[in-house]
Coordinates of C-alpha atoms in Angstrom, one line a residue:
M1 CA 51.4 -7.2 -8.6
A2 CA 51.2 -11.0 -8.7
A3 CA 47.8 -12.7 -8.8
A4 CA 46.6 -14.5 -5.7
A5 CA 47.3 -18.2 -5.8
A6 CA 44.4 -20.3 -7.0
P7 CA 43.0 -23.0 -4.7
A8 CA 44.7 -26.3 -5.2
G9 CA 43.1 -28.9 -7.4
D10 CA 39.3 -28.9 -7.9
A11 CA 38.3 -27.6 -4.4
P12 CA 34.8 -26.2 -4.5
W13 CA 34.1 -22.6 -4.0
V14 CA 32.9 -21.6 -0.6
V15 CA 31.9 -17.9 -0.2
A16 CA 30.9 -16.8 3.3
A17 CA 28.0 -14.5 3.9
S18 CA 28.8 -11.2 5.7
E19 CA 28.4 -10.7 9.5
T20 CA 25.5 -8.4 8.7
A21 CA 23.7 -11.1 6.7
N22 CA 24.3 -13.7 9.4
R23 CA 23.0 -11.4 12.1
T24 CA 19.8 -10.7 10.2
M25 CA 16.7 -12.6 11.2
N26 CA 13.0 -11.9 11.6
P27 CA 11.1 -13.4 14.5
I28 CA 7.9 -13.6 12.4
R29 CA 9.7 -15.4 9.6
A30 CA 11.3 -17.8 12.0
I31 CA 7.8 -18.9 13.3
V32 CA 5.9 -18.7 10.0
D33 CA 8.4 -20.9 8.2
T34 CA 7.6 -23.7 10.7
I35 CA 3.8 -23.4 10.3
K36 CA 2.2 -26.2 8.3
F37 CA -0.8 -25.3 6.2
P38 CA -3.7 -27.8 6.1
E39 CA -3.8 -30.4 3.4
D40 CA -7.6 -30.6 3.7
K41 CA -8.9 -28.1 1.2
T42 CA -12.6 -28.4 2.1
K43 CA -12.4 -25.2 4.1
E44 CA -11.1 -22.0 2.6
V45 CA -8.1 -20.6 4.5
I46 CA -9.0 -17.3 6.1
P47 CA -5.8 -15.3 6.7
L48 CA -6.1 -13.0 9.7
S49 CA -2.4 -12.8 9.9
L50 CA -1.0 -10.2 7.5
G51 CA -1.2 -6.5 8.2
D52 CA -2.1 -5.7 4.6
P53 CA -5.5 -4.0 4.2
T54 CA -5.6 -5.0 0.5
V55 CA -5.7 -8.8 1.0
F56 CA -9.5 -9.2 0.6
G57 CA -10.1 -6.3 -1.8
N58 CA -12.7 -4.6 0.4
F59 CA -10.6 -1.5 1.0
K60 CA -9.9 0.7 -2.0
T61 CA -7.2 3.3 -2.7
P62 CA -8.7 6.7 -3.1
E63 CA -9.5 7.5 -6.8
L64 CA -7.7 10.8 -6.5
F65 CA -4.4 9.1 -5.7
V66 CA -4.8 6.6 -8.5
K67 CA -5.6 9.5 -11.0
A68 CA -2.6 11.5 -9.9
I69 CA -0.4 8.4 -10.5
K70 CA -1.9 7.8 -13.9
D71 CA -1.6 11.5 -15.0
N72 CA 2.0 11.6 -14.0
L73 CA 2.7 8.3 -15.8
D74 CA 1.1 9.6 -19.0
A75 CA 3.1 12.8 -18.8
L76 CA 6.4 10.8 -18.8
S77 CA 7.7 13.4 -16.3
C78 CA 8.7 11.0 -13.5
N79 CA 10.8 8.4 -15.2
G80 CA 14.2 9.6 -14.1
Y81 CA 16.2 9.7 -10.9
V82 CA 15.1 12.1 -8.2
H83 CA 17.0 13.4 -5.1
S84 CA 17.9 10.5 -2.9
A85 CA 16.0 12.0 0.1
G86 CA 12.9 12.7 -2.1
T87 CA 11.7 15.4 -4.4
V88 CA 11.3 18.9 -2.9
A89 CA 7.6 18.9 -3.9
A90 CA 6.9 15.6 -2.1
R91 CA 8.9 16.7 1.0
K92 CA 7.1 20.0 1.2
A93 CA 3.7 18.2 1.0
I94 CA 4.7 15.9 3.8
A95 CA 6.0 18.8 5.9
Q96 CA 2.8 20.7 5.3
R97 CA 0.6 17.7 6.3
Y98 CA 2.4 16.9 9.5
S99 CA 3.6 20.3 10.7
S100 CA 1.9 21.7 13.7
E101 CA 2.2 24.9 15.8
A102 CA 3.9 22.9 18.5
A103 CA 6.2 21.0 16.1
P104 CA 6.7 22.9 12.9
L105 CA 8.4 21.2 9.9
T106 CA 10.0 22.3 6.7
S107 CA 11.1 20.2 3.7
D108 CA 14.6 20.1 5.2
D109 CA 13.1 18.1 8.1
V110 CA 11.8 15.3 5.8
V111 CA 13.7 12.3 4.3
I112 CA 11.7 10.0 2.1
A113 CA 12.4 6.3 2.1
S114 CA 11.2 3.1 0.6
G115 CA 8.1 2.6 2.8
C116 CA 7.9 3.1 6.5
S117 CA 10.1 0.0 7.0
G118 CA 12.8 1.9 5.0
A119 CA 12.2 4.9 7.2
L120 CA 12.7 2.8 10.3
D121 CA 15.9 1.4 8.8
L122 CA 17.2 5.0 8.3
A123 CA 16.2 6.1 11.8
I124 CA 17.8 3.1 13.5
T125 CA 20.9 3.2 11.3
V126 CA 21.6 6.9 11.9
L127 CA 21.3 6.6 15.7
C128 CA 22.9 3.2 16.4
N129 CA 26.4 1.9 16.4
P130 CA 27.6 -1.7 16.8
G131 CA 27.7 -2.3 20.5
S132 CA 25.1 0.2 21.4
N133 CA 21.5 -0.8 22.3
I134 CA 18.0 0.3 21.4
V135 CA 15.0 -0.1 23.7
I136 CA 11.9 -1.6 22.0
P137 CA 8.4 -2.4 23.3
K138 CA 7.2 -5.9 23.9
P139 CA 5.0 -6.9 22.0
A140 CA 6.1 -4.9 19.0
F141 CA 6.5 -4.9 15.2
A142 CA 9.3 -7.5 14.7
L143 CA 11.2 -5.4 12.2
Y144 CA 12.6 -3.1 15.0
E145 CA 14.6 -6.0 16.4
T146 CA 15.6 -7.3 13.0
L147 CA 17.0 -4.0 11.9
A148 CA 18.8 -3.3 15.1
V149 CA 20.4 -6.7 15.5
S150 CA 21.5 -6.8 11.9
K151 CA 23.6 -3.7 12.5
G152 CA 25.3 -5.1 15.6
C153 CA 23.0 -3.2 18.0
E154 CA 21.5 -5.0 21.0
A155 CA 17.7 -5.0 21.3
K156 CA 16.4 -4.5 24.8
F157 CA 12.7 -4.8 25.6
Y158 CA 10.3 -3.0 27.8
P159 CA 7.0 -4.7 28.5
L160 CA 3.6 -3.3 27.5
L161 CA 0.8 -4.1 30.0
P162 CA -2.3 -5.7 28.6
E163 CA -4.3 -5.0 31.8
K164 CA -3.6 -1.3 31.1
S165 CA -4.6 -1.3 27.5
W166 CA -0.9 -2.0 26.5
E167 CA 0.6 1.1 28.2
A168 CA 4.3 0.9 28.7
D169 CA 5.7 -0.4 32.0
L170 CA 7.6 2.9 32.8
E171 CA 9.8 1.4 35.6
A172 CA 10.9 -1.4 33.3
L173 CA 11.5 1.0 30.5
E174 CA 13.7 3.1 32.6
A175 CA 15.6 0.0 33.9
C176 CA 16.5 -0.9 30.3
I177 CA 18.4 2.4 29.7
D178 CA 22.1 2.6 30.2
S179 CA 25.1 4.5 28.8
K180 CA 25.0 2.6 25.6
T181 CA 21.3 3.2 24.8
A182 CA 20.9 5.0 21.4
A183 CA 17.1 5.4 21.2
I184 CA 13.8 4.4 22.7
V185 CA 11.2 3.1 20.2
V186 CA 7.6 4.1 20.8
T187 CA 4.8 2.7 18.6
N188 CA 1.6 4.7 18.7
P189 CA -1.0 3.5 17.6
S190 CA 0.4 0.1 18.0
N191 CA 1.0 -2.9 15.8
P192 CA 0.3 -5.6 17.1
C193 CA -1.8 -4.2 19.9
G194 CA -4.2 -1.6 18.4
S195 CA -3.6 0.6 21.4
V196 CA -3.6 4.4 21.3
Y197 CA -1.8 6.2 24.1
T198 CA -3.2 9.1 26.1
K199 CA -1.4 12.4 26.2
E200 CA -0.5 11.8 29.8
H201 CA 1.1 8.5 29.1
L202 CA 3.2 9.8 26.2
C203 CA 4.3 12.7 28.4
A204 CA 5.4 10.1 31.0
I205 CA 7.5 8.3 28.4
L206 CA 9.0 11.6 27.3
A207 CA 9.9 12.3 30.9
V208 CA 12.0 9.1 31.0
A209 CA 13.7 10.0 27.8
E210 CA 14.4 13.5 29.1
R211 CA 15.9 12.2 32.4
H212 CA 18.3 10.0 30.5
R213 CA 18.8 12.3 27.5
V214 CA 17.9 9.5 25.0
P215 CA 16.2 10.4 21.7
I216 CA 12.9 8.7 20.6
I217 CA 12.0 6.9 17.4
A218 CA 8.2 7.4 17.2
D219 CA 6.6 4.9 14.8
E220 CA 3.4 6.8 14.0
I221 CA 2.3 5.3 10.7
Y222 CA -1.2 4.5 12.2
G223 CA -1.7 8.0 13.5
N224 CA -4.6 8.7 11.2
M225 CA -6.4 5.4 12.0
V226 CA -7.8 6.1 15.5
F227 CA -11.3 5.1 16.7
S228 CA -13.9 7.3 18.5
G229 CA -13.1 7.7 22.2
S230 CA -9.4 7.9 21.6
T231 CA -7.1 10.7 20.3
F232 CA -3.8 10.5 18.5
H233 CA -1.1 12.8 19.9
A234 CA 2.1 13.2 17.9
M235 CA 5.0 12.8 20.4
A236 CA 6.8 15.8 18.9
D237 CA 3.8 18.1 19.9
L238 CA 4.3 17.2 23.6
T239 CA 8.0 18.1 24.2
D240 CA 10.3 21.1 23.7
T241 CA 13.4 19.2 24.6
V242 CA 13.5 15.5 23.6
P243 CA 14.6 15.1 20.0
I244 CA 12.4 12.8 18.0
L245 CA 12.5 10.9 14.7
S246 CA 9.0 10.2 13.6
T247 CA 8.3 7.6 10.9
G248 CA 5.3 7.3 8.7
G249 CA 4.1 6.5 5.2
I250 CA 1.3 6.0 2.8
A251 CA 0.9 2.3 3.2
K252 CA -1.9 2.0 5.7
E253 CA -3.8 5.3 5.6
F254 CA -4.1 5.2 1.8
L255 CA -4.2 1.4 1.6
V256 CA -1.2 1.0 -0.7
P257 CA 1.5 -1.0 1.2
G258 CA 3.0 -2.2 -2.1
W259 CA 3.7 1.4 -3.4
R260 CA 6.6 1.7 -0.9
V261 CA 6.9 5.3 0.1
G262 CA 7.5 6.3 3.7
W263 CA 9.4 9.1 5.5
V264 CA 11.4 10.2 8.6
L265 CA 10.4 13.5 10.2
V266 CA 13.2 15.2 12.1
H267 CA 11.8 17.0 15.2
D268 CA 14.7 18.9 16.7
K269 CA 13.7 22.1 18.6
K270 CA 17.1 22.5 20.4
G271 CA 19.6 21.6 17.7
A272 CA 20.6 18.2 19.1
F273 CA 20.0 16.5 15.8
A274 CA 22.2 18.6 13.5
A275 CA 24.5 15.6 12.8
I276 CA 21.5 13.2 12.6
R277 CA 19.7 15.3 10.0
D278 CA 22.9 15.3 7.9
G279 CA 23.4 11.6 8.5
L280 CA 19.9 10.8 7.3
F281 CA 20.4 12.6 4.0
K282 CA 23.7 10.8 3.6
L283 CA 22.1 7.4 4.3
S284 CA 19.4 8.1 1.8
Q285 CA 22.1 7.9 -0.9
L286 CA 22.5 4.1 -0.3
T287 CA 19.3 3.5 -2.2
L288 CA 19.2 6.6 -4.5
G289 CA 15.7 7.4 -3.5
A290 CA 12.1 6.0 -3.3
N291 CA 9.6 5.5 -6.1
A292 CA 9.5 8.7 -8.1
I293 CA 6.0 8.1 -9.6
V294 CA 4.5 7.7 -6.2
Q295 CA 6.3 10.7 -4.8
S296 CA 4.9 12.8 -7.6
A297 CA 1.4 12.1 -6.3
L298 CA 2.0 13.1 -2.7
P299 CA 1.2 16.8 -3.1
A300 CA -2.3 15.8 -4.4
I301 CA -3.2 13.6 -1.5
L302 CA -1.3 15.2 1.4
A303 CA -1.7 18.8 0.6
P304 CA -4.9 19.4 -1.4
E305 CA -6.3 22.9 -1.6
P306 CA -8.3 23.6 1.6
G307 CA -12.0 23.6 0.9
S308 CA -11.6 22.0 -2.5
A309 CA -13.5 19.0 -3.9
D310 CA -10.3 17.0 -3.6
A311 CA -9.9 17.8 0.1
A312 CA -13.5 16.8 0.7
A313 CA -13.1 13.5 -1.2
L314 CA -10.0 12.6 0.8
E315 CA -11.7 13.4 4.1
K316 CA -14.7 11.2 3.1
F317 CA -12.3 8.4 2.1
H318 CA -10.5 8.7 5.5
T319 CA -13.7 8.9 7.5
E320 CA -15.3 5.8 5.8
T321 CA -12.1 3.8 6.1
V322 CA -11.7 4.4 9.8
A323 CA -15.4 3.8 10.4
Q324 CA -15.2 0.4 8.7
L325 CA -12.2 -0.6 10.7
E326 CA -13.8 0.6 13.9
E327 CA -17.0 -1.4 13.1
N328 CA -14.8 -4.5 12.5
A329 CA -13.0 -3.9 15.7
A330 CA -16.2 -3.7 17.7
F331 CA -17.5 -6.8 16.0
T332 CA -14.3 -8.7 16.8
V333 CA -14.5 -7.7 20.5
E334 CA -18.2 -8.7 20.6
R335 CA -17.6 -12.1 19.1
M336 CA -14.4 -13.0 20.9
T337 CA -15.4 -11.8 24.4
G338 CA -16.6 -14.6 26.5
V339 CA -15.1 -17.4 24.4
P340 CA -13.7 -20.0 26.7
G341 CA -9.9 -19.7 27.0
L342 CA -9.6 -16.3 25.2
R343 CA -9.2 -12.8 26.6
V344 CA -9.7 -9.8 24.3
V345 CA -7.7 -6.5 24.9
E346 CA -10.0 -4.0 23.2
P347 CA -8.2 -2.1 20.3
Q348 CA -8.4 1.7 20.0
G349 CA -7.0 2.1 16.5
A350 CA -5.1 0.6 13.6
M351 CA -6.3 -2.9 12.4
Y352 CA -5.1 -5.2 15.1
V353 CA -6.2 -6.9 18.3
M354 CA -4.3 -9.1 20.6
I355 CA -6.1 -12.1 22.1
G356 CA -4.9 -13.7 25.3
I357 CA -4.8 -17.5 25.4
D358 CA -5.4 -19.3 28.7
T359 CA -4.0 -22.8 28.2
A360 CA -5.5 -24.0 31.5
A361 CA -8.9 -23.7 29.8
F362 CA -7.9 -26.2 27.1
K363 CA -7.2 -29.9 27.4
D364 CA -4.6 -30.1 24.7
I365 CA -3.1 -26.7 23.9
A366 CA 0.5 -26.2 25.0
D367 CA 1.0 -22.5 24.1
D368 CA 0.2 -19.8 21.6
V369 CA 2.1 -21.5 18.8
D370 CA 0.3 -24.7 19.4
F371 CA -3.1 -22.9 19.5
T372 CA -2.5 -21.1 16.2
Q373 CA -1.1 -24.2 14.4
K374 CA -4.0 -26.4 15.5
L375 CA -6.5 -23.7 14.6
L376 CA -5.0 -23.5 11.1
T377 CA -4.9 -27.3 10.7
E378 CA -8.5 -27.9 11.9
E379 CA -10.3 -24.7 11.0
S380 CA -8.2 -23.1 8.3
V381 CA -8.0 -19.8 10.1
F382 CA -4.5 -18.3 10.2
M383 CA -3.5 -16.0 13.1
L384 CA 0.0 -15.1 14.1
P385 CA 1.1 -16.4 17.6
G386 CA 2.2 -13.9 20.1
Q387 CA 5.7 -15.3 20.1
A388 CA 6.2 -13.6 16.7
F389 CA 6.0 -10.3 18.7
R390 CA 7.8 -11.6 21.8
M391 CA 4.5 -12.0 23.6
P392 CA 3.8 -15.6 24.4
M393 CA 0.3 -16.8 25.3
F394 CA -1.3 -14.2 22.9
A395 CA -2.3 -14.3 19.3
R396 CA -2.8 -11.3 16.9
I397 CA -5.9 -10.9 14.7
V398 CA -5.9 -8.5 11.8
F399 CA -9.5 -7.4 11.4
S400 CA -9.4 -5.7 8.0
A401 CA -11.3 -8.5 6.3
P402 CA -14.9 -8.0 5.2
K403 CA -17.4 -8.5 8.1
A404 CA -18.9 -11.7 6.6
K405 CA -15.4 -13.2 6.3
L406 CA -14.6 -12.2 9.9
A407 CA -17.9 -13.7 11.0
E408 CA -17.0 -17.0 9.4
A409 CA -13.5 -17.0 10.9
Y410 CA -14.9 -16.2 14.4
D411 CA -17.5 -19.0 14.1
R412 CA -14.6 -21.4 13.4
I413 CA -12.5 -20.0 16.3
I414 CA -15.4 -20.4 18.7
D415 CA -16.1 -24.0 17.5
F416 CA -12.3 -24.8 17.9
C417 CA -12.2 -23.4 21.5
K418 CA -15.3 -25.4 22.5
R419 CA -13.9 -28.5 21.0
H420 CA -10.6 -28.2 22.9
A421 CA -12.1 -26.9 26.2
A422 CA -10.8 -28.7 29.3

């Protein structure tokens, strides 16, 4: 076969990016890339922007987890490839941890991925085709939209209601669904809202999915980070009919977002997901599996012997971590309530709170992006504007910093609001 003709002369190479690459964008990145950090270094920048509990060093990974990693590293037993969907031991441990009488799981119902974001990628990819649509909450973790749109899938949005502690607008949710809807995404507990849904509200969402025969992607990575007065209900425990892909991971509960292990749980009581389960295992082959060393430690932290010292140590770790986050949440609500121009929607879990911004209360604040940029410039406190989550006139605070650091940040925010008050 004759070789293709070379470009004439010395024409420069121009190689086009794929359609997938050109469709890929992240709303957070689009906003953060325009933010200008202060040139004045007299005040330390306090970042309340990143959902990473390790930023300030005040939250520590449980020693049991670290020891399991070290032991397996020293044994040189986890240096090779493992099954692309995860080791059997790791999948069994995940199934054991998250199985319930109402929604039993086996290792065949678990696919391990590179972090919860990788699990979300698998879930969206296996359910969506180009030209289909996926229904996403607003506000929401921006990656849902990024993943869907990159695959040629339309993102449609149903509003969450701040006046109802960020419950879904059920009528608007139902209006989003059509013959091309591939899935409904439900985030509980919520990033960026910190809300935790009641059993009754989750059942109402499931009823919408049931009426339209649309499966659910339940992002439940914060399910073990719920404050007193609220209860986490796994969606799969509440239905016998709606098929659910639940995503989770170790990043937040065990304070290791950089260790990159998450999972998809296939909840399929009526056999509707036979092809989906097979598809998830096929898709896992695209990356040849998640981190083998971290997987090797999952049995130790997810399935310790009941009544053992390890089980007690992990329970103590979990209790203390959630207690500190709950204390920080209460402190945040206390300090931000009553600040001119701000409205706090009290969080019930996770590590986030959304703050409403009333521009009429300020003399020179145009919107949430303007508020967060001026706050950063003048007070060196970095919050993400609500537009990063498709929720204008709000801003998100991550309250995982040490209490003293939060106090300093909140003092600066209060001074800023007073200075700009109308």
